[in-house]
Amino acid sequence: MDVRSFRQALGQFPTGVCVVTSTIGAEKLGVTISSFNSLSLNPPLILFSIDRRAASLSQWAQAEGYAINVLSENQADLSSRFSKPLSNKWEGIACETIVGHGIVLPGAAAVFHCAPWAAHDGGDHLLFIGRVTSFQSFWDRRPLVFSKGRYAALESERHNEASWPLAMHY
Ligand SMILES: Cc1cc2nc3c(=O)[nH]c(=O)nc-3n(C[C@H](O)[C@H](O)[C@H](O)COP(=O)(O)O)c2cc1C
């Protein structure tokens, strides 16, 4: 299979962008992910995957809890910052709020606080499943979108309607 065309084809599926954060002792972890997704309502489960080559992979396997920060449309700079293997990722970031082990990034569109539920082999990635213990959602903030390898913003405001249009969570 041609990997480049496979990646391009996958890029036809737009996603949001999240930064998953955790603390291990005094160390702060933060990684940009687009692999976040909802998994189960009852029990409340989410999933994401981390590349086995990621510098922080071994720490994620040890994390006792984490926060999924769903980035807002004006937070592409945070996405870029947390998508590089930097030692100073957290420099200048106000992150006073730690819930469980996860760090809340101010301005996120939603935050899911999770306890580890399971980790599975996912080929060249490790698949993490987390149980949501609490969450915050800021309906007035619009999410950052990632599509075809680029950041984008939602055009339509129709998603701001008060009631959920579908009878399911997808
Ligand atoms: C929009 C975007 C989405 C990404 N999604 C993922 C992902 O789902 N899983 C992953 O392992 N890396 C993903 N990455 C790459 C990681 O953010 C990057 O490898 C990062 O350096 C990992 O952190 P570390 O080097 O501190 O381990 C993504 C990068 C970007 C820009």
Coordinates of N, CA and C in Angstrom, one line a residue, residues 3-127:
V3 N 1.8 4.5 1.3 CA 1.6 5.1 2.6 C 1.1 6.6 2.4
R4 N 1.7 7.3 1.4 CA 1.4 8.7 1.2 C -0.1 8.8 0.8
S5 N -0.5 8.0 -0.2 CA -1.9 8.1 -0.6 C -2.8 7.7 0.5
F6 N -2.4 6.7 1.3 CA -3.3 6.2 2.4 C -3.5 7.4 3.4
R7 N -2.4 8.1 3.7 CA -2.5 9.3 4.6 C -3.4 10.3 4.0
Q8 N -3.2 10.6 2.7 CA -4.0 11.6 2.1 C -5.5 11.2 2.1
A9 N -5.8 9.9 1.9 CA -7.2 9.5 2.0 C -7.7 9.7 3.4
L10 N -6.9 9.3 4.4 CA -7.4 9.5 5.8 C -7.7 11.0 6.1
G11 N -6.9 11.9 5.4 CA -7.0 13.3 5.6 C -8.4 13.8 5.1
Q12 N -9.1 13.0 4.3 CA -10.4 13.4 3.9 C -11.5 13.4 5.0
F13 N -11.0 12.8 6.1 CA -11.9 12.7 7.3 C -11.6 13.8 8.3
P14 N -12.4 14.9 8.4 CA -12.0 16.0 9.3 C -12.2 15.5 10.7
T15 N -11.3 16.1 11.6 CA -11.4 15.8 13.0 C -11.3 17.1 13.7
G16 N -11.5 17.1 15.0 CA -11.1 18.2 15.9 C -9.6 18.0 16.3
V17 N -9.2 18.9 17.1 CA -7.8 18.8 17.6 C -7.8 18.9 19.1
C18 N -7.1 18.0 19.8 CA -7.1 18.0 21.2 C -5.6 18.1 21.7
V19 N -5.4 18.5 22.9 CA -4.2 18.3 23.6 C -4.5 17.5 24.8
V20 N -3.9 16.3 24.9 CA -4.1 15.4 26.0 C -2.9 15.7 27.0
T21 N -3.3 16.0 28.3 CA -2.3 16.4 29.3 C -2.3 15.5 30.5
S22 N -1.2 15.4 31.1 CA -1.1 14.6 32.4 C 0.0 15.1 33.2
T23 N 0.1 14.7 34.4 CA 1.2 15.0 35.3 C 1.7 13.7 35.9
I24 N 3.0 13.5 35.9 CA 3.6 12.3 36.5 C 4.6 12.9 37.5
G25 N 4.3 12.9 38.8 CA 5.1 13.6 39.8 C 5.1 15.1 39.4
A26 N 6.3 15.7 39.3 CA 6.4 17.1 39.0 C 6.4 17.4 37.5
E27 N 6.4 16.3 36.7 CA 6.5 16.4 35.2 C 5.2 16.6 34.6
K28 N 5.1 17.6 33.6 CA 3.9 17.8 32.9 C 4.0 17.2 31.5
L29 N 3.0 16.5 31.1 CA 2.9 15.9 29.7 C 1.9 16.6 28.9
G30 N 2.1 16.8 27.6 CA 1.1 17.4 26.8 C 1.4 17.0 25.3
V31 N 0.4 16.4 24.6 CA 0.6 15.9 23.3 C -0.6 16.3 22.4
T32 N -0.4 16.9 21.3 CA -1.5 17.2 20.3 C -2.0 15.9 19.7
I33 N -3.3 15.7 19.7 CA -3.8 14.5 19.1 C -5.1 14.8 18.2
S34 N -5.2 14.1 17.2 CA -6.5 14.2 16.4 C -7.2 12.9 16.4
S35 N -6.6 11.9 17.1 CA -7.2 10.6 17.2 C -8.2 10.4 18.3
F36 N -8.6 11.5 19.0 CA -9.6 11.5 20.0 C -11.0 11.1 19.4
N37 N -11.7 10.3 20.1 CA -13.1 10.0 19.7 C -13.9 9.6 20.8
S38 N -15.2 9.7 20.7 CA -16.2 9.2 21.7 C -16.2 7.7 21.5
L39 N -16.4 6.9 22.5 CA -16.5 5.5 22.4 C -17.8 4.9 23.0
S40 N -18.1 5.3 24.2 CA -19.2 4.7 24.9 C -19.9 5.7 25.8
L41 N -21.2 5.7 25.9 CA -21.9 6.6 26.8 C -22.1 6.0 28.2
N42 N -22.3 4.7 28.2 CA -22.5 4.0 29.5 C -21.8 2.6 29.4
P43 N -20.6 2.5 30.0 CA -19.9 3.6 30.8 C -19.4 4.7 29.9
P44 N -19.1 5.9 30.4 CA -18.6 7.0 29.6 C -17.1 6.8 29.2
L45 N -16.9 6.4 28.0 CA -15.5 6.1 27.5 C -15.1 6.9 26.3
I46 N -13.9 7.3 26.3 CA -13.3 8.0 25.1 C -12.0 7.2 24.7
L47 N -11.5 7.5 23.5 CA -10.3 6.9 23.1 C -9.4 7.8 22.3
F48 N -8.1 7.5 22.3 CA -7.1 8.2 21.5 C -5.9 7.3 21.3
S49 N -5.1 7.6 20.3 CA -3.9 6.7 20.1 C -2.6 7.6 20.1
I50 N -1.6 7.0 20.6 CA -0.3 7.6 20.6 C 0.7 6.8 19.8
D51 N 1.5 7.5 18.9 CA 2.5 6.8 18.1 C 3.5 6.1 19.0
R52 N 3.9 4.9 18.6 CA 4.9 4.2 19.4 C 6.2 4.9 19.4
R53 N 6.5 5.8 18.4 CA 7.7 6.5 18.3 C 7.8 7.7 19.1
A54 N 6.6 8.1 19.7 CA 6.5 9.4 20.4 C 7.5 9.3 21.6
A55 N 8.2 10.4 21.8 CA 9.2 10.5 23.0 C 8.5 10.2 24.3
S56 N 7.2 10.6 24.4 CA 6.5 10.5 25.7 C 5.7 9.2 25.9
L57 N 5.8 8.3 24.9 CA 4.9 7.1 25.0 C 5.0 6.4 26.3
S58 N 6.2 6.1 26.8 CA 6.4 5.3 28.0 C 5.7 6.0 29.2
Q59 N 5.7 7.4 29.2 CA 5.1 8.1 30.2 C 3.5 8.0 30.2
W60 N 3.0 8.0 28.9 CA 1.6 7.8 28.8 C 1.1 6.5 29.3
A61 N 1.9 5.5 29.1 CA 1.6 4.1 29.6 C 1.5 4.1 31.1
Q62 N 2.2 5.0 31.8 CA 2.2 5.1 33.2 C 1.2 6.0 33.8
A63 N 0.6 6.9 33.0 CA -0.3 8.0 33.5 C -1.4 7.4 34.3
E64 N -1.7 8.0 35.5 CA -2.8 7.6 36.3 C -4.1 8.3 36.0
G65 N -4.0 9.3 35.2 CA -5.2 10.1 34.8 C -4.7 11.1 33.8
Y66 N -5.7 11.6 33.0 CA -5.3 12.7 32.0 C -6.5 13.5 31.7
A67 N -6.3 14.7 31.0 CA -7.4 15.5 30.6 C -7.2 15.7 29.1
I68 N -8.4 15.5 28.4 CA -8.4 15.8 26.9 C -9.0 17.2 26.8
N69 N -8.1 18.1 26.3 CA -8.5 19.5 26.0 C -8.9 19.6 24.5
V70 N -10.2 19.8 24.3 CA -10.6 20.0 22.9 C -10.3 21.5 22.5
L71 N -9.4 21.7 21.5 CA -9.0 23.1 21.3 C -10.1 23.9 20.6
S72 N -10.0 25.2 20.9 CA -10.9 26.1 20.2 C -10.3 26.6 18.9
E73 N -11.1 27.2 18.0 CA -10.6 27.6 16.7 C -9.4 28.6 16.8
N74 N -9.3 29.3 17.9 CA -8.2 30.3 18.0 C -6.9 29.7 18.7
Q75 N -6.9 28.3 18.8 CA -5.8 27.7 19.6 C -4.9 26.9 18.7
A76 N -4.8 27.2 17.4 CA -3.9 26.4 16.5 C -2.4 26.6 17.0
D77 N -2.1 27.7 17.7 CA -0.7 27.8 18.2 C -0.4 26.8 19.3
L78 N -1.4 26.5 20.1 CA -1.2 25.5 21.1 C -1.0 24.1 20.5
S79 N -1.8 23.8 19.4 CA -1.7 22.6 18.7 C -0.3 22.4 18.2
S80 N 0.3 23.5 17.6 CA 1.6 23.4 17.0 C 2.6 23.2 18.1
R81 N 2.5 23.9 19.2 CA 3.4 23.8 20.3 C 3.5 22.3 20.9
F82 N 2.3 21.7 21.1 CA 2.3 20.4 21.7 C 2.5 19.3 20.6
S83 N 2.8 19.6 19.4 CA 3.0 18.6 18.4 C 4.5 18.5 18.1
K84 N 5.3 19.0 19.0 CA 6.8 18.9 18.8 C 7.4 18.3 20.0
P85 N 8.5 17.5 19.9 CA 9.1 16.9 21.0 C 10.0 17.9 21.8
L86 N 9.4 19.0 22.4 CA 10.1 20.0 23.0 C 10.3 19.7 24.5
S87 N 11.3 20.2 25.1 CA 11.5 20.1 26.6 C 10.8 21.2 27.3
N88 N 10.5 22.3 26.5 CA 9.9 23.5 27.2 C 8.4 23.7 26.7
K89 N 7.7 22.7 26.4 CA 6.3 22.8 25.9 C 5.5 23.7 26.7
W90 N 5.7 23.7 28.1 CA 4.8 24.4 29.0 C 5.2 25.8 29.3
E91 N 6.3 26.2 28.7 CA 6.8 27.6 29.1 C 5.8 28.6 28.8
G92 N 5.5 29.5 29.7 CA 4.6 30.6 29.5 C 3.1 30.2 29.5
I93 N 2.8 29.0 29.7 CA 1.3 28.5 29.7 C 0.7 28.6 31.0
A94 N -0.4 29.3 31.2 CA -1.1 29.3 32.5 C -1.8 28.0 32.6
C95 N -1.4 27.2 33.5 CA -2.1 25.9 33.7 C -2.2 25.6 35.2
E96 N -2.9 26.5 35.8 CA -3.1 26.4 37.3 C -4.0 25.3 37.7
T97 N -5.0 24.9 36.8 CA -6.0 24.0 37.2 C -5.6 22.6 36.8
I98 N -5.4 21.8 37.8 CA -5.2 20.3 37.6 C -6.3 19.6 38.3
V99 N -7.0 18.7 37.5 CA -8.1 17.9 38.0 C -7.6 16.5 37.8
G100 N -7.6 15.7 38.9 CA -7.1 14.4 38.9 C -5.6 14.6 38.6
H101 N -5.2 14.0 37.4 CA -3.8 14.2 37.0 C -3.7 15.1 35.8
G102 N -4.9 15.5 35.2 CA -4.9 16.2 33.9 C -4.8 17.7 34.1
I103 N -4.2 18.4 33.2 CA -4.0 19.8 33.2 C -5.0 20.5 32.3
V104 N -5.8 21.5 32.8 CA -6.8 22.2 32.0 C -6.1 23.3 31.3
L105 N -6.2 23.4 29.9 CA -5.7 24.5 29.1 C -6.8 25.6 29.0
P106 N -6.5 26.8 29.5 CA -7.5 27.8 29.5 C -7.9 28.1 28.0
G107 N -9.2 28.3 27.8 CA -9.7 28.6 26.4 C -10.2 27.4 25.6
A108 N -10.0 26.2 26.2 CA -10.4 25.0 25.4 C -11.9 25.0 25.3
A109 N -12.4 24.4 24.2 CA -13.8 24.3 23.9 C -14.5 23.3 24.8
A110 N -13.8 22.3 25.2 CA -14.3 21.3 26.2 C -13.1 20.6 26.8
V111 N -13.3 20.0 28.0 CA -12.3 19.3 28.7 C -12.9 18.0 29.3
F112 N -12.3 16.9 29.0 CA -12.7 15.6 29.6 C -11.7 15.1 30.5
H113 N -12.0 14.9 31.8 CA -11.1 14.4 32.7 C -11.3 12.9 32.8
C114 N -10.2 12.1 32.7 CA -10.3 10.7 32.5 C -9.4 9.9 33.4
A115 N -9.9 8.7 33.7 CA -9.1 7.7 34.4 C -8.7 6.6 33.4
P116 N -7.5 6.1 33.4 CA -7.2 5.0 32.4 C -8.1 3.8 32.5
W117 N -8.6 3.3 31.4 CA -9.5 2.2 31.4 C -8.9 1.0 30.8
A118 N -8.2 1.2 29.7 CA -7.5 0.1 29.0 C -6.5 0.7 28.0
A119 N -5.5 -0.1 27.6 CA -4.6 0.2 26.5 C -4.4 -1.0 25.7
H120 N -4.5 -0.8 24.4 CA -4.5 -1.9 23.4 C -3.4 -1.7 22.3
D121 N -3.0 -2.8 21.8 CA -2.1 -2.7 20.6 C -2.9 -2.1 19.5
G122 N -2.3 -1.1 18.8 CA -2.9 -0.5 17.6 C -1.8 -0.4 16.5
G123 N -1.1 -1.4 16.3 CA -0.1 -1.4 15.2 C 1.0 -0.5 15.6
D124 N 1.3 0.5 14.8 CA 2.4 1.4 15.2 C 1.9 2.5 16.2
H125 N 0.7 2.4 16.7 CA 0.2 3.3 17.7 C -0.2 2.4 18.9
L126 N -0.4 3.1 20.1 CA -1.0 2.4 21.2 C -2.3 3.1 21.4
L127 N -3.3 2.3 21.6 CA -4.7 2.8 21.7 C -5.1 2.9 23.2

